[in-house]
Short mmCIF file of C-alpha atoms in Angstrom, two decimals:
data_model
loop_
_atom_site.label_atom_id
_atom_site.label_comp_id
_atom_site.label_asym_id
_atom_site.label_seq_id
_atom_site.Cartn_x
_atom_site.Cartn_y
_atom_site.Cartn_z
CA MET A 24 -17.32 -10.10 -16.87
CA ARG A 25 -15.37 -13.23 -17.67
CA ASN A 26 -13.27 -16.16 -16.26
CA LYS A 27 -9.36 -15.79 -16.14
CA CYS A 28 -9.17 -18.31 -19.22
CA GLN A 29 -11.60 -16.30 -21.59
CA PHE A 30 -9.79 -13.15 -20.65
CA LYS A 31 -6.30 -14.60 -21.25
CA TRP A 32 -7.24 -15.85 -24.79
CA VAL A 33 -8.58 -12.52 -25.91
CA VAL A 34 -5.13 -10.73 -24.64
CA VAL A 35 -3.19 -13.42 -26.42
CA PHE A 36 -5.19 -12.44 -29.68
CA LEU A 37 -4.56 -8.95 -29.22
CA LEU A 38 -0.80 -9.06 -28.59
CA LEU A 39 -0.20 -11.69 -31.37
CA SER A 40 -2.28 -10.06 -34.08
CA GLY A 41 -1.13 -6.91 -35.95
CA CYS A 42 -2.79 -4.18 -37.92
CA ILE A 43 -1.08 -4.48 -41.41
CA GLY A 44 -3.08 -1.76 -43.10
CA CYS A 45 -2.79 0.75 -40.04
CA ALA A 46 1.06 0.04 -39.90
CA SER A 47 1.70 1.72 -43.07
CA ILE A 48 -0.08 5.06 -42.11
CA SER A 49 1.95 7.54 -40.62
CA LYS A 50 1.06 8.99 -37.55
CA ASP A 51 0.94 12.58 -38.85
CA VAL A 52 -1.78 12.00 -41.37
CA GLN A 53 -3.88 9.62 -38.99
CA PRO A 54 -7.35 11.17 -38.50
CA THR A 55 -8.35 11.93 -35.01
CA ASP A 56 -10.11 9.20 -33.04
CA PRO A 57 -13.54 9.92 -32.12
CA HIS A 58 -13.07 8.00 -28.98
CA ASP A 59 -9.80 10.00 -28.23
CA PRO A 60 -10.78 13.82 -28.70
CA TYR A 61 -7.97 14.83 -26.41
CA GLU A 62 -5.39 12.72 -27.94
CA SER A 63 -2.78 15.58 -27.20
CA PHE A 64 -3.46 15.75 -23.54
CA ASN A 65 -3.69 12.25 -23.19
CA ARG A 66 -0.20 11.70 -25.04
CA LYS A 67 1.50 13.86 -22.58
CA SER A 68 -0.21 12.08 -19.51
CA TYR A 69 0.93 8.82 -21.15
CA ARG A 70 4.73 10.03 -21.56
CA PHE A 71 4.53 11.61 -18.11
CA THR A 72 3.47 7.96 -16.65
CA ASP A 73 5.90 6.05 -18.78
CA GLU A 74 8.56 8.14 -17.34
CA ILE A 75 7.72 7.59 -13.74
CA ASP A 76 7.47 3.90 -14.62
CA ARG A 77 10.55 3.38 -16.18
CA ARG A 78 12.34 5.33 -13.73
CA TYR A 79 10.93 3.82 -10.53
CA LEU A 80 8.67 1.19 -10.71
CA GLU A 81 10.10 -0.93 -13.56
CA PRO A 82 13.64 -1.37 -11.89
CA ILE A 83 11.86 -2.51 -8.61
CA ALA A 84 9.51 -4.79 -10.45
CA ASP A 85 12.14 -6.32 -12.30
CA ALA A 86 14.22 -6.88 -9.10
CA TYR A 87 11.03 -8.31 -7.55
CA LEU A 88 10.67 -10.85 -10.27
CA ALA A 89 14.34 -11.77 -10.54
CA HIS A 90 14.87 -12.21 -6.63
CA ALA A 91 11.35 -13.57 -5.16
CA PRO A 92 10.66 -17.00 -5.79
CA GLU A 93 7.12 -17.86 -7.43
CA ALA A 94 6.48 -19.56 -4.13
CA VAL A 95 6.49 -16.09 -2.39
CA ARG A 96 5.18 -13.82 -5.20
CA ARG A 97 1.99 -16.05 -5.94
CA PRO A 98 0.68 -15.83 -2.34
CA VAL A 99 1.35 -12.33 -2.44
CA ASN A 100 -0.82 -11.69 -5.44
CA ASN A 101 -3.49 -13.89 -4.35
CA PHE A 102 -3.60 -11.60 -0.85
CA TYR A 103 -4.02 -8.50 -2.86
CA ARG A 104 -6.56 -9.82 -5.49
CA ASN A 105 -8.85 -11.41 -2.45
CA LEU A 106 -8.49 -7.87 -0.97
CA SER A 107 -10.28 -6.33 -3.86
CA TYR A 108 -12.83 -9.07 -4.42
CA PRO A 109 -15.75 -7.77 -2.18
CA GLY A 110 -16.07 -4.93 -5.01
CA VAL A 111 -16.31 -7.80 -7.63
CA ALA A 112 -18.99 -9.62 -5.78
CA LEU A 113 -20.78 -6.23 -5.02
CA ASN A 114 -20.73 -5.22 -8.91
CA SER A 115 -22.08 -8.79 -9.80
CA PHE A 116 -25.28 -8.10 -7.73
CA LEU A 117 -25.53 -4.55 -9.19
CA GLN A 118 -25.52 -6.08 -12.54
CA GLY A 119 -28.30 -8.40 -11.79
CA LYS A 120 -25.90 -11.60 -11.72
CA VAL A 121 -27.58 -12.79 -8.67
CA ARG A 122 -26.04 -16.29 -8.77
CA GLN A 123 -22.55 -15.20 -9.76
CA GLY A 124 -22.87 -12.52 -7.16
CA ILE A 125 -23.59 -15.25 -4.34
CA SER A 126 -20.30 -17.46 -5.90
CA ASP A 127 -18.34 -14.38 -5.57
CA THR A 128 -19.18 -14.13 -1.89
CA LEU A 129 -18.38 -17.42 -1.21
CA ARG A 130 -14.96 -17.06 -2.92
CA PHE A 131 -14.19 -14.33 -0.76
CA VAL A 132 -15.33 -15.76 2.67
CA ILE A 133 -13.68 -19.19 1.75
CA ASN A 134 -10.30 -17.56 0.78
CA THR A 135 -10.40 -15.08 3.46
CA THR A 136 -10.86 -18.17 6.14
CA VAL A 137 -9.58 -21.28 4.88
CA GLY A 138 -7.37 -19.75 2.29
CA ILE A 139 -5.61 -17.69 5.44
CA PHE A 140 -6.43 -14.00 4.31
CA GLY A 141 -6.26 -14.99 0.61
CA LEU A 142 -2.94 -16.23 0.38
CA ALA A 143 -3.98 -19.50 -0.80
CA ASP A 144 -6.87 -19.74 -3.76
CA MET A 145 -8.77 -22.56 -1.90
CA ALA A 146 -11.99 -21.38 -3.11
CA GLY A 147 -10.41 -21.82 -6.95
CA HIS A 148 -9.68 -25.85 -5.90
CA MET A 149 -13.18 -25.80 -4.93
CA GLY A 150 -14.75 -24.76 -8.17
CA PHE A 151 -15.57 -21.05 -7.46
CA ALA A 152 -14.40 -19.33 -10.48
CA GLU A 153 -12.81 -15.83 -10.47
CA ASN A 154 -14.58 -13.05 -12.01
CA ASP A 155 -13.44 -9.56 -13.18
CA GLU A 156 -16.21 -6.78 -12.25
CA ASP A 157 -16.13 -3.30 -11.76
CA PHE A 158 -18.28 -0.45 -11.52
CA GLY A 159 -17.60 0.92 -15.15
CA GLN A 160 -18.87 -2.29 -16.25
CA THR A 161 -21.86 -1.82 -14.04
CA LEU A 162 -22.62 1.36 -15.67
CA ALA A 163 -22.02 -0.09 -18.82
CA VAL A 164 -24.88 -2.66 -18.18
CA TRP A 165 -27.10 0.28 -16.78
CA GLY A 166 -26.77 1.63 -20.39
CA VAL A 167 -24.08 4.74 -19.55
CA HIS A 168 -22.17 5.65 -22.66
CA ALA A 169 -18.51 5.07 -22.42
CA GLY A 170 -17.43 8.76 -23.06
CA SER A 171 -14.28 9.85 -24.38
CA TYR A 172 -10.79 7.92 -23.78
CA THR A 173 -8.66 9.32 -21.05
CA PHE A 174 -5.33 8.54 -19.86
CA ILE A 175 -4.94 9.69 -16.19
CA PRO A 176 -1.59 10.56 -15.06
CA ILE A 177 -0.02 7.81 -12.81
CA TYR A 178 -3.36 5.51 -12.82
CA GLY A 179 -3.47 4.64 -16.68
CA PRO A 180 -6.10 4.36 -19.22
CA SER A 181 -9.68 4.71 -18.82
CA THR A 182 -12.81 6.23 -19.99
CA GLN A 183 -15.12 8.93 -18.71
CA ARG A 184 -17.61 6.12 -17.36
CA ASP A 185 -14.64 4.25 -16.17
CA VAL A 186 -13.35 7.12 -13.92
CA ALA A 187 -16.65 6.33 -11.52
CA ASP A 188 -14.87 3.16 -10.74
CA ILE A 189 -11.95 4.79 -8.92
CA PRO A 190 -14.05 5.95 -5.67
CA PHE A 191 -15.98 2.72 -5.96
CA SER A 192 -13.19 0.52 -5.92
CA PHE A 193 -11.32 2.66 -2.99
CA PHE A 194 -14.18 2.29 -0.76
CA SER A 195 -15.05 -1.54 -1.86
CA ASP A 196 -11.69 -2.48 -1.21
CA GLY A 197 -10.28 -4.54 1.83
CA MET A 198 -7.32 -2.39 2.32
CA LEU A 199 -9.34 0.35 3.32
CA PHE A 200 -10.61 -1.39 6.24
CA LEU A 201 -7.07 -2.60 7.04
CA ALA A 202 -5.98 0.87 7.56
CA TYR A 203 -8.64 1.06 10.40
CA ALA A 204 -7.00 -2.07 11.88
CA LEU A 205 -3.45 -1.46 11.29
CA SER A 206 -0.70 1.09 12.50
CA GLY A 207 1.11 3.09 9.67
CA PRO A 208 4.67 1.20 10.16
CA VAL A 209 2.74 -1.99 9.18
CA LEU A 210 0.03 -0.37 6.52
CA ALA A 211 2.63 1.32 4.45
CA PRO A 212 4.91 -1.55 3.32
CA LEU A 213 1.74 -3.65 2.61
CA ALA A 214 0.67 -0.40 0.48
CA LEU A 215 4.05 -0.39 -1.30
CA LEU A 216 4.20 -3.98 -1.83
CA ARG A 217 0.82 -3.97 -3.69
CA VAL A 218 2.19 -1.38 -6.03
CA ILE A 219 5.10 -3.85 -6.53
CA ASP A 220 3.06 -6.88 -6.91
CA LYS A 221 0.54 -5.12 -9.68
CA ARG A 222 3.33 -3.69 -11.54
CA ALA A 223 5.29 -7.08 -11.61
CA SER A 224 2.20 -8.82 -12.93
CA LEU A 225 2.37 -6.66 -15.77
CA SER A 226 5.82 -6.85 -16.72
CA GLY A 227 5.28 -9.41 -19.78
CA PRO A 228 2.66 -7.11 -21.75
CA MET A 229 4.70 -4.16 -21.33
CA LYS A 230 7.60 -5.56 -22.27
CA VAL A 231 5.69 -6.60 -25.53
CA ARG A 232 4.57 -3.12 -26.03
CA ASP A 233 8.19 -1.97 -26.01
CA GLN A 234 9.17 -4.52 -28.21
CA SER A 235 6.52 -4.64 -30.65
CA ALA A 236 4.59 -1.59 -30.60
CA LEU A 237 4.90 1.05 -33.67
CA ASP A 238 3.12 3.63 -31.51
CA PRO A 239 2.90 2.56 -27.87
CA TYR A 240 0.14 5.02 -27.19
CA LEU A 241 -2.14 3.76 -29.63
CA PHE A 242 -0.98 -0.03 -28.73
CA VAL A 243 -2.24 0.64 -25.02
CA ARG A 244 -5.42 2.54 -26.21
CA GLU A 245 -6.73 0.19 -28.32
CA ALA A 246 -5.72 -2.86 -26.22
CA PHE A 247 -7.71 -1.02 -23.44
CA LEU A 248 -10.88 -0.17 -25.34
CA GLN A 249 -11.27 -3.63 -26.78
CA GLN A 250 -10.41 -5.34 -23.59
CA ARG A 251 -13.27 -3.31 -22.07
CA ASN A 252 -15.79 -4.23 -24.74
CA PHE A 253 -14.63 -8.03 -24.15
CA LEU A 254 -15.37 -7.70 -20.17
CA ILE A 255 -18.77 -5.99 -20.63
CA TYR A 256 -20.08 -8.30 -22.98
CA ASP A 257 -18.76 -11.18 -21.03
CA GLY A 258 -16.40 -12.48 -24.00
CA LYS A 259 -19.67 -12.56 -26.31
CA LEU A 260 -18.78 -9.46 -28.63
CA PRO A 261 -21.91 -8.53 -30.82
CA GLY A 262 -21.19 -9.01 -34.45
CA THR A 263 -20.11 -5.40 -35.07
CA LEU A 264 -17.54 -5.22 -32.28
CA TYR A 265 -16.02 -8.47 -33.21
CA ASP A 266 -15.59 -7.38 -36.73
CA GLN A 267 -13.95 -4.41 -35.16
CA LEU A 268 -11.98 -6.36 -32.92
CA LEU A 269 -10.52 -8.18 -36.01
CA LEU A 270 -9.85 -4.87 -38.07
CA ASP A 271 -8.85 -2.45 -35.60
CA GLU A 272 -6.00 -4.10 -33.87
CA PRO A 273 -3.15 -2.17 -31.77
CA MET A 274 -0.15 -1.13 -34.24
CA MET A 275 2.55 -3.47 -34.07
CA ASP A 276 5.97 -4.24 -35.69
CA MET A 277 5.20 -7.59 -37.29
CA GLY A 278 9.19 -8.25 -37.01
CA GLY A 279 8.95 -8.56 -33.15
CA SER A 280 9.14 -11.76 -30.98
CA ARG A 281 5.98 -12.32 -29.03
CA ASN A 282 5.83 -15.86 -28.28
CA ASP A 283 8.09 -15.61 -25.04
CA VAL A 284 5.64 -13.36 -22.83
CA THR A 285 3.92 -14.45 -19.61
CA LEU A 286 0.49 -12.72 -19.58
CA PRO A 287 -0.95 -11.52 -16.48
CA HIS A 288 -4.49 -12.81 -15.17
CA LYS A 289 -5.86 -9.19 -14.50
CA LYS A 290 -6.19 -6.22 -16.75
CA PHE A 291 -3.53 -5.34 -19.57
CA LEU A 292 -3.21 -1.74 -18.37
CA ILE A 293 0.00 0.50 -17.29
CA LEU A 294 -0.81 1.34 -13.79
CA LYS A 295 -4.20 0.28 -13.42
CA LYS A 296 -5.98 -2.28 -11.37
#
């Protein structure tokens, strides 16, 4: 529910802001967050996922960033973003955004054809903005409450409401249709490269988390929840939520450097779409 520039602004805001008051509170004496009643389990899931990431995904992503030129990485990223775009268009329609849904559909068609299967963002050059919609946001528009925060092993941060987006995104993703058209020896490398591309796009924010967050788990949780609110409200947060955004920032080390980070265009998550 935003264009890329809007979301990039809010991520920059989150990363460059610090919670001075919260930073002085010990983790042991902090009250249980009502949005995270299963914090003990979620922390274990977070540690498990983080360990898998550090051992396997991070080294591969770092090597990819170091050795693959931008001229290669950008078309690859465009290709996978385009594969997932049918779900964006469908959710635009489900939220009643008919004009945006038509624009999203045209964007997908143009990039798939003129852009050679999405390798080039020709639609962007033609003025068709890229949006970010998912079924979790659609449910929010329909009035479904977010429910509890949960950290799904390997997948990443979510809420009870956003879990519904997992099967929706799976069945609306172009990769599913490629599975019927391509053989295993071709499909497997494509699926693996998608994971590497996604992890590489999150490399900058995750390094900021490691260098600056006093409590990485809380940093990820608060950034995720605030980001979801931003998407749901199209960047036009109600006054109460905007005040919360200012006062309830992720806990960060104020001494860390945060000015040399390349931020991704997509969601600031651990292993999530």
